[in-house]
GROMACS .gro file of C-alpha atoms in nm:
model
  374
    1ASP     CA    1  15.695  -9.428   2.711
    2TYR     CA    2  15.731  -9.711   2.965
    3SER     CA    3  15.591 -10.041   2.843
    4VAL     CA    4  15.510 -10.335   3.071
    5THR     CA    5  15.345 -10.671   3.012
    6MET     CA    6  15.143 -10.873   3.260
    7GLY     CA    7  15.120 -11.252   3.247
    8ASP     CA    8  14.802 -11.408   3.112
    9ASN     CA    9  14.694 -11.516   3.458
   10GLY     CA   10  14.736 -11.168   3.605
   11SER     CA   11  14.967 -11.297   3.877
   12THR     CA   12  15.282 -11.118   3.767
   13GLY     CA   13  15.424 -10.835   3.972
   14LEU     CA   14  15.527 -10.528   3.772
   15THR     CA   15  15.771 -10.251   3.861
   16ILE     CA   16  15.769  -9.912   3.689
   17ASP     CA   17  16.085  -9.712   3.756
   18CYS     CA   18  16.019  -9.339   3.733
   19GLY     CA   19  16.388  -9.251   3.737
   20GLU     CA   20  16.441  -8.954   3.964
   21GLY     CA   21  16.077  -8.969   4.062
   22VAL     CA   22  15.750  -8.787   4.001
   23GLU     CA   23  15.713  -8.469   4.204
   24LEU     CA   24  15.389  -8.460   4.400
   25SER     CA   25  15.186  -8.156   4.501
   26GLU     CA   26  15.003  -8.085   4.823
   27GLN     CA   27  14.674  -8.125   4.635
   28GLY     CA   28  14.774  -8.472   4.518
   29ILE     CA   29  14.834  -8.621   4.174
   30SER     CA   30  14.626  -8.881   3.994
   31PHE     CA   31  14.780  -9.194   3.844
   32ILE     CA   32  14.613  -9.420   3.590
   33PHE     CA   33  14.696  -9.792   3.582
   34ALA     CA   34  14.580  -9.984   3.276
   35LEU     CA   35  14.508 -10.345   3.367
   36PRO     CA   36  14.402 -10.629   3.136
   37PRO     CA   37  14.027 -10.693   3.118
   38MET     CA   38  13.987 -10.989   3.351
   39ILE     CA   39  13.882 -11.091   3.699
   40PHE     CA   40  14.139 -11.059   3.977
   41GLU     CA   41  13.998 -11.319   4.214
   42GLN     CA   42  14.217 -11.214   4.507
   43GLY     CA   43  14.230 -10.845   4.424
   44PHE     CA   44  14.557 -10.663   4.371
   45THR     CA   45  14.805 -10.437   4.547
   46ILE     CA   46  14.961 -10.114   4.424
   47GLU     CA   47  15.274  -9.990   4.599
   48ALA     CA   48  15.433  -9.652   4.537
   49ILE     CA   49  15.786  -9.603   4.670
   50ASP     CA   50  15.924  -9.253   4.712
   51THR     CA   51  16.284  -9.140   4.679
   52GLU     CA   52  16.328  -9.179   5.054
   53TYR     CA   53  16.233  -9.549   5.024
   54ARG     CA   54  15.901  -9.506   5.200
   55CYS     CA   55  15.634  -9.739   5.069
   56PHE     CA   56  15.275  -9.620   5.008
   57THR     CA   57  15.027  -9.904   4.959
   58PHE     CA   58  14.675  -9.954   4.831
   59SER     CA   59  14.536 -10.307   4.848
   60THR     CA   60  14.210 -10.483   4.779
   61THR     CA   61  14.161 -10.841   4.886
   62ASN     CA   62  13.814 -10.864   4.735
   63GLU     CA   63  13.749 -10.986   4.380
   64VAL     CA   64  13.793 -10.711   4.123
   65ALA     CA   65  13.651 -10.730   3.767
   66ILE     CA   66  13.831 -10.512   3.513
   67THR     CA   67  13.630 -10.431   3.200
   68ARG     CA   68  13.731 -10.266   2.877
   69ASN     CA   69  13.706  -9.887   2.837
   70ALA     CA   70  13.605  -9.836   3.199
   71ILE     CA   71  13.768  -9.619   3.463
   72GLN     CA   72  13.733  -9.741   3.820
   73PRO     CA   73  13.829  -9.481   4.082
   74MET     CA   74  14.023  -9.595   4.385
   75ASP     CA   75  14.080  -9.433   4.722
   76ALA     CA   76  14.377  -9.205   4.758
   77ILE     CA   77  14.703  -9.347   4.892
   78ALA     CA   78  14.773  -9.142   5.202
   79SER     CA   79  15.124  -9.059   5.315
   80SER     CA   80  15.049  -9.180   5.668
   81GLU     CA   81  15.050  -9.535   5.533
   82ALA     CA   82  15.420  -9.506   5.454
   83GLU     CA   83  15.557  -9.462   5.801
   84GLY     CA   84  15.811  -9.719   5.898
   85SER     CA   85  15.829  -9.926   5.579
   86CYS     CA   86  16.018  -9.938   5.250
   87ILE     CA   87  16.093 -10.166   4.958
   88ILE     CA   88  16.437 -10.176   4.796
   89ASP     CA   89  16.464 -10.339   4.454
   90ALA     CA   90  16.825 -10.452   4.454
   91GLU     CA   91  16.827 -10.698   4.164
   92ALA     CA   92  17.048 -10.468   3.958
   93MET     CA   93  17.237 -10.307   4.247
   94THR     CA   94  17.593 -10.366   4.358
   95ALA     CA   95  17.658 -10.461   4.720
   96GLU     CA   96  17.778 -10.106   4.786
   97GLN     CA   97  17.462  -9.956   4.640
   98LEU     CA   98  17.244 -10.191   4.842
   99ASN     CA   99  17.426 -10.106   5.162
  100ALA     CA  100  17.378  -9.734   5.093
  101ALA     CA  101  17.007  -9.786   5.025
  102VAL     CA  102  16.951  -9.977   5.350
  103VAL     CA  103  17.156  -9.723   5.547
  104GLU     CA  104  16.946  -9.442   5.400
  105ALA     CA  105  16.623  -9.618   5.493
  106LEU     CA  106  16.748  -9.677   5.847
  107ASP     CA  107  16.855  -9.313   5.874
  108TYR     CA  108  16.494  -9.215   5.802
  109GLY     CA  109  16.385  -9.427   6.096
  110ILE     CA  110  16.227  -9.698   5.882
  111THR     CA  111  16.192 -10.026   6.070
  112ASP     CA  112  16.008 -10.240   5.813
  113ILE     CA  113  16.247 -10.308   5.525
  114SER     CA  114  16.188 -10.530   5.222
  115VAL     CA  115  16.475 -10.611   4.986
  116ASN     CA  116  16.428 -10.779   4.649
  117LEU     CA  117  16.746 -10.962   4.548
  118ALA     CA  118  16.843 -11.158   4.240
  119GLU     CA  119  16.773 -11.530   4.258
  120ASP     CA  120  17.145 -11.608   4.271
  121ALA     CA  121  17.241 -11.321   4.504
  122ASP     CA  122  17.584 -11.386   4.654
  123GLU     CA  123  17.708 -11.349   5.010
  124ALA     CA  124  17.826 -10.992   4.946
  125MET     CA  125  17.466 -10.875   4.895
  126PHE     CA  126  17.351 -11.027   5.222
  127SER     CA  127  17.655 -10.888   5.401
  128ALA     CA  128  17.564 -10.543   5.268
  129ILE     CA  129  17.227 -10.568   5.444
  130ALA     CA  130  17.382 -10.708   5.763
  131ALA     CA  131  17.648 -10.436   5.772
  132ALA     CA  132  17.384 -10.165   5.751
  133LEU     CA  133  17.188 -10.323   6.038
  134ALA     CA  134  17.502 -10.374   6.248
  135ALA     CA  135  17.599 -10.009   6.204
  136THR     CA  136  17.287  -9.900   6.393
  137VAL     CA  137  17.419 -10.060   6.713
  138ASP     CA  138  17.633  -9.859   6.953
  139PRO     CA  139  17.990  -9.968   6.868
  140SER     CA  140  18.084  -9.970   7.236
  141LEU     CA  141  17.839 -10.251   7.315
  142GLU     CA  142  17.985 -10.598   7.355
  143PHE     CA  143  17.822 -10.932   7.291
  144MET     CA  144  17.726 -10.993   7.654
  145ASP     CA  145  17.562 -10.649   7.669
  146LEU     CA  146  17.334 -10.748   7.384
  147TRP     CA  147  17.287 -11.105   7.504
  148GLN     CA  148  17.192 -11.016   7.861
  149HIS     CA  149  17.000 -10.697   7.776
  150PRO     CA  150  16.852 -10.737   7.427
  151ASP     CA  151  16.600 -10.460   7.495
  152ILE     CA  152  16.887 -10.215   7.476
  153ILE     CA  153  16.814 -10.222   7.101
  154LEU     CA  154  16.533  -9.970   7.059
  155ASN     CA  155  16.478  -9.979   6.682
  156LYS     CA  156  16.431 -10.344   6.597
  157ILE     CA  157  16.392 -10.429   6.230
  158ASP     CA  158  16.133 -10.637   6.045
  159LEU     CA  159  16.326 -10.768   5.744
  160THR     CA  160  16.179 -10.925   5.431
  161ILE     CA  161  16.403 -11.068   5.159
  162SER     CA  162  16.256 -11.184   4.830
  163GLY     CA  163  16.407 -11.329   4.515
  164ALA     CA  164  16.714 -11.498   4.663
  165LYS     CA  165  16.710 -11.878   4.686
  166THR     CA  166  16.997 -11.939   4.930
  167ILE     CA  167  17.073 -11.766   5.260
  168PRO     CA  168  17.451 -11.786   5.318
  169ASP     CA  169  17.614 -11.930   5.630
  170MET     CA  170  17.645 -11.703   5.936
  171VAL     CA  171  17.531 -11.396   5.742
  172PHE     CA  172  17.296 -11.254   6.011
  173GLY     CA  173  17.405 -11.466   6.307
  174PHE     CA  174  17.656 -11.418   6.582
  175SER     CA  175  17.951 -11.656   6.540
  176ASP     CA  176  18.232 -11.589   6.787
  177PHE     CA  177  18.303 -11.256   6.616
  178GLU     CA  178  18.407 -11.436   6.296
  179ASN     CA  179  18.134 -11.239   6.125
  180GLU     CA  180  18.227 -10.870   6.139
  181ASN     CA  181  17.858 -10.782   6.108
  182TRP     CA  182  17.759 -10.991   6.411
  183LYS     CA  183  17.571 -10.702   6.572
  184ALA     CA  184  17.307 -10.737   6.303
  185SER     CA  185  17.191 -11.043   6.497
  186ALA     CA  186  17.065 -10.819   6.777
  187VAL     CA  187  16.869 -10.586   6.550
  188LEU     CA  188  16.631 -10.832   6.386
  189ASN     CA  189  16.276 -10.848   6.522
  190SER     CA  190  16.120 -11.061   6.248
  191VAL     CA  191  16.246 -11.216   5.926
  192THR     CA  192  16.049 -11.323   5.618
  193LEU     CA  193  16.220 -11.504   5.331
  194THR     CA  194  15.962 -11.527   5.055
  195ASP     CA  195  16.161 -11.732   4.802
  196ALA     CA  196  16.455 -11.892   4.988
  197THR     CA  197  16.485 -12.269   4.960
  198THR     CA  198  16.804 -12.314   5.165
  199ILE     CA  199  16.881 -12.155   5.502
  200GLY     CA  200  17.254 -12.172   5.566
  201GLU     CA  201  17.452 -12.287   5.866
  202MET     CA  202  17.432 -12.048   6.163
  203SER     CA  203  17.263 -11.795   5.934
  204PHE     CA  204  17.043 -11.664   6.219
  205TYR     CA  205  17.240 -11.803   6.512
  206SER     CA  206  17.183 -11.623   6.841
  207CYS     CA  207  16.947 -11.346   6.730
  208PRO     CA  208  16.827 -11.247   7.079
  209ASN     CA  209  16.540 -11.018   6.968
  210MET     CA  210  16.399 -11.221   6.679
  211THR     CA  211  16.044 -11.326   6.768
  212SER     CA  212  15.916 -11.459   6.437
  213PHE     CA  213  16.055 -11.624   6.124
  214SER     CA  214  15.883 -11.721   5.801
  215ALA     CA  215  16.025 -11.897   5.495
  216PRO     CA  216  15.731 -12.062   5.316
  217ASN     CA  217  15.946 -12.213   5.040
  218ALA     CA  218  16.248 -12.325   5.245
  219ILE     CA  219  16.335 -12.693   5.198
  220THR     CA  220  16.663 -12.730   5.389
  221ILE     CA  221  16.762 -12.586   5.727
  222ALA     CA  222  17.133 -12.625   5.796
  223SER     CA  223  17.304 -12.680   6.133
  224ASP     CA  224  17.257 -12.418   6.405
  225ALA     CA  225  17.045 -12.201   6.176
  226PHE     CA  226  16.830 -12.072   6.467
  227SER     CA  227  17.029 -12.198   6.764
  228SER     CA  228  17.007 -11.974   7.073
  229CYS     CA  229  16.729 -11.756   6.931
  230TYR     CA  230  16.576 -11.751   7.277
  231SER     CA  231  16.297 -11.502   7.191
  232LEU     CA  232  16.174 -11.693   6.887
  233VAL     CA  233  15.803 -11.765   6.931
  234GLU     CA  234  15.656 -11.803   6.584
  235VAL     CA  235  15.802 -12.018   6.304
  236ASN     CA  236  15.646 -12.068   5.960
  237LEU     CA  237  15.831 -12.336   5.761
  238PRO     CA  238  15.561 -12.536   5.580
  239SER     CA  239  15.787 -12.680   5.308
  240VAL     CA  240  16.098 -12.780   5.503
  241GLN     CA  241  16.211 -13.137   5.442
  242SER     CA  242  16.529 -13.163   5.652
  243VAL     CA  243  16.644 -12.999   5.976
  244GLY     CA  244  17.014 -12.990   6.058
  245HIS     CA  245  17.216 -13.051   6.373
  246GLN     CA  246  17.114 -12.819   6.661
  247ALA     CA  247  16.899 -12.614   6.423
  248PHE     CA  248  16.659 -12.500   6.699
  249GLU     CA  249  16.879 -12.564   7.002
  250GLU     CA  250  16.792 -12.340   7.299
  251CYS     CA  251  16.496 -12.174   7.132
  252GLY     CA  252  16.351 -12.140   7.478
  253ALA     CA  253  16.037 -11.942   7.387
  254LEU     CA  254  15.907 -12.184   7.125
  255LYS     CA  255  15.581 -12.350   7.226
  256THR     CA  256  15.491 -12.509   6.893
  257ILE     CA  257  15.691 -12.637   6.598
  258SER     CA  258  15.504 -12.754   6.288
  259LEU     CA  259  15.699 -12.892   5.992
  260PRO     CA  260  15.439 -13.083   5.791
  261GLU     CA  261  15.674 -13.186   5.506
  262CYS     CA  262  15.987 -13.265   5.708
  263THR     CA  263  16.124 -13.618   5.672
  264SER     CA  264  16.455 -13.593   5.860
  265ILE     CA  265  16.574 -13.422   6.177
  266ASP     CA  266  16.937 -13.436   6.284
  267SER     CA  267  17.085 -13.471   6.634
  268PHE     CA  268  17.006 -13.209   6.900
  269ALA     CA  269  16.753 -13.048   6.660
  270PHE     CA  270  16.525 -12.927   6.943
  271LEU     CA  271  16.769 -12.955   7.231
  272SER     CA  272  16.671 -12.744   7.535
  273CYS     CA  273  16.345 -12.616   7.390
  274PHE     CA  274  16.214 -12.618   7.745
  275GLU     CA  275  15.878 -12.448   7.676
  276ILE     CA  276  15.774 -12.648   7.369
  277GLU     CA  277  15.433 -12.813   7.402
  278THR     CA  278  15.358 -12.942   7.053
  279ILE     CA  279  15.591 -13.090   6.792
  280TYR     CA  280  15.422 -13.175   6.463
  281LEU     CA  281  15.642 -13.375   6.224
  282PRO     CA  282  15.391 -13.607   6.049
  283LYS     CA  283  15.633 -13.718   5.777
  284VAL     CA  284  15.954 -13.756   5.977
  285THR     CA  285  16.113 -14.097   5.926
  286THR     CA  286  16.469 -14.048   6.060
  287ILE     CA  287  16.552 -13.898   6.400
  288GLY     CA  288  16.897 -13.805   6.529
  289ALA     CA  289  17.031 -13.854   6.880
  290TYR     CA  290  16.908 -13.618   7.155
  291ALA     CA  291  16.662 -13.464   6.905
  292PHE     CA  292  16.407 -13.373   7.175
  293GLN     CA  293  16.632 -13.362   7.480
  294GLY     CA  294  16.512 -13.107   7.733
  295SER     CA  295  16.158 -13.083   7.597
  296GLU     CA  296  16.013 -13.355   7.821
  297ASN     CA  297  15.866 -13.138   8.098
  298LYS     CA  298  15.630 -12.927   7.884
  299LEU     CA  299  15.586 -13.142   7.572
  300LYS     CA  300  15.229 -13.268   7.540
  301THR     CA  301  15.200 -13.399   7.183
  302LEU     CA  302  15.467 -13.541   6.953
  303THR     CA  303  15.356 -13.633   6.601
  304LEU     CA  304  15.590 -13.835   6.379
  305GLY     CA  305  15.568 -14.020   6.048
  306ALA     CA  306  15.639 -14.386   5.979
  307VAL     CA  307  15.973 -14.385   6.160
  308THR     CA  308  16.243 -14.604   6.005
  309SER     CA  309  16.559 -14.498   6.192
  310VAL     CA  310  16.632 -14.355   6.538
  311ASP     CA  311  16.982 -14.281   6.668
  312HIS     CA  312  16.969 -14.391   7.031
  313SER     CA  313  17.327 -14.305   7.129
  314ASN     CA  314  17.376 -14.266   7.504
  315PHE     CA  315  17.056 -14.102   7.635
  316GLY     CA  316  16.847 -14.151   7.320
  317ILE     CA  317  16.618 -13.893   7.164
  318PHE     CA  318  16.506 -13.766   7.506
  319HIS     CA  319  16.720 -13.692   7.809
  320GLN     CA  320  16.678 -14.014   7.999
  321PHE     CA  321  16.579 -14.376   7.950
  322ASN     CA  322  16.348 -14.336   8.249
  323ASP     CA  323  15.985 -14.379   8.141
  324ASN     CA  324  15.873 -14.120   8.397
  325ASP     CA  325  16.021 -13.842   8.186
  326ILE     CA  326  15.783 -13.922   7.901
  327LYS     CA  327  15.469 -13.997   8.099
  328ASN     CA  328  15.277 -13.685   7.993
  329ILE     CA  329  15.349 -13.706   7.620
  330ASP     CA  330  15.091 -13.826   7.367
  331LEU     CA  331  15.275 -13.986   7.073
  332VAL     CA  332  15.107 -13.989   6.732
  333LEU     CA  333  15.258 -14.218   6.466
  334SER     CA  334  15.174 -14.296   6.106
  335SER     CA  335  14.935 -14.585   6.052
  336GLU     CA  336  15.214 -14.728   5.833
  337GLN     CA  337  15.452 -14.756   6.130
  338LYS     CA  338  15.647 -15.082   6.160
  339VAL     CA  339  15.792 -15.251   6.467
  340MET     CA  340  16.131 -15.105   6.565
  341THR     CA  341  16.424 -15.320   6.677
  342TYR     CA  342  16.739 -15.210   6.858
  343ASP     CA  343  17.097 -15.293   6.757
  344SER     CA  344  17.327 -15.249   7.056
  345SER     CA  345  17.636 -15.243   6.834
  346THR     CA  346  17.519 -14.944   6.628
  347LYS     CA  347  17.286 -14.797   6.893
  348TYR     CA  348  17.017 -14.752   6.630
  349TRP     CA  349  16.651 -14.847   6.627
  350THR     CA  350  16.540 -14.954   6.279
  351ALA     CA  351  16.203 -15.051   6.136
  352GLY     CA  352  16.129 -15.403   6.023
  353THR     CA  353  15.837 -15.534   5.819
  354GLU     CA  354  15.592 -15.624   6.096
  355ALA     CA  355  15.310 -15.377   6.159
  356PHE     CA  356  15.330 -15.178   6.483
  357ASP     CA  357  15.093 -15.278   6.764
  358PHE     CA  358  14.896 -14.964   6.848
  359ASN     CA  359  14.759 -15.130   7.162
  360THR     CA  360  15.088 -15.055   7.335
  361THR     CA  361  15.214 -14.724   7.474
  362SER     CA  362  15.581 -14.814   7.423
  363PHE     CA  363  15.798 -14.695   7.138
  364VAL     CA  364  16.179 -14.714   7.100
  365CYS     CA  365  16.218 -14.801   7.472
  366TYR     CA  366  15.999 -14.513   7.600
  367THR     CA  367  15.654 -14.544   7.753
  368PHE     CA  368  15.427 -14.258   7.651
  369LYS     CA  369  15.098 -14.138   7.793
  370SER     CA  370  14.935 -14.274   7.478
  371VAL     CA  371  15.029 -14.394   7.133
  372THR     CA  372  14.783 -14.335   6.850
  373PHE     CA  373  14.812 -14.306   6.474
  374HIS     CA  374  14.726 -14.055   6.203
   0.00000   0.00000   0.00000
């Protein structure tokens, strides 16, 4: 008696709640899914979630043509596919219910957890997730234990959060014990935020085991969001437009940062990213003080937009005024770049109206290995 409707373009995800569940037999049970007669150009995915929050998945990435009055058999969904993963639909849950669901999944040894939240999910819902993660850590361990020996955490979690648009401040990060769930910061291995547009201040501060982060729809990254995530290697932030103060400070494992839509980076944004080799910011126009300080030794290519403002307080955007520190960096600027002039009273470089001379290797008082344009 359950009725569902799919969008005309076939892109809508549907959830069928079977209440207390459908009991399966050892011989297996067949399910019939009625889909609209159309072509699914990218295929489709069917996920079955059991009462222990294990997720069983069947996917096809090839084009599938559904025709009227035709039954198309599919391979069986084997239970072995469910190990280590679950999906929790928490849109209608309370924070207490969500916490219980995540705790139950963790008790089953599941390490790949996906949570679907309401678009306007409040801080309590995120705290419910963080509290469940924090509870898996030995209560006797102190911060320095986890900071100096992050491998002490054996069951690291891959967390996916969908639905929610805003990630609250400090919710998964360590913040001088102000956050009672600070131990959650040590548990995260990877984080995917499918729908978030804003990543709050210190939200993932000092997550020592987090190696990858993806938020394809994020637009704003607040201050210290990933500061001291010293194991962070992979970052996917294709839509970000602004990066806050110290957002990636001391992300010592990062080798590449690519923010193709970013227009503004605040002070100390990539401070002490000692291993970074490539910084790709092709639309950045404003740069804060010390933005790239500490990246000089390994940095090979720095791509910027048509820069209009650079805060050159004290040491500037790099560590020193000394040209030798920048000698191995290839700078790539927009072909729309204008000549920059320095105001000693404000300590800012600002763009004028005259076109930049790309025959020079100097830019805002630094001499680079080369200066080219894109």
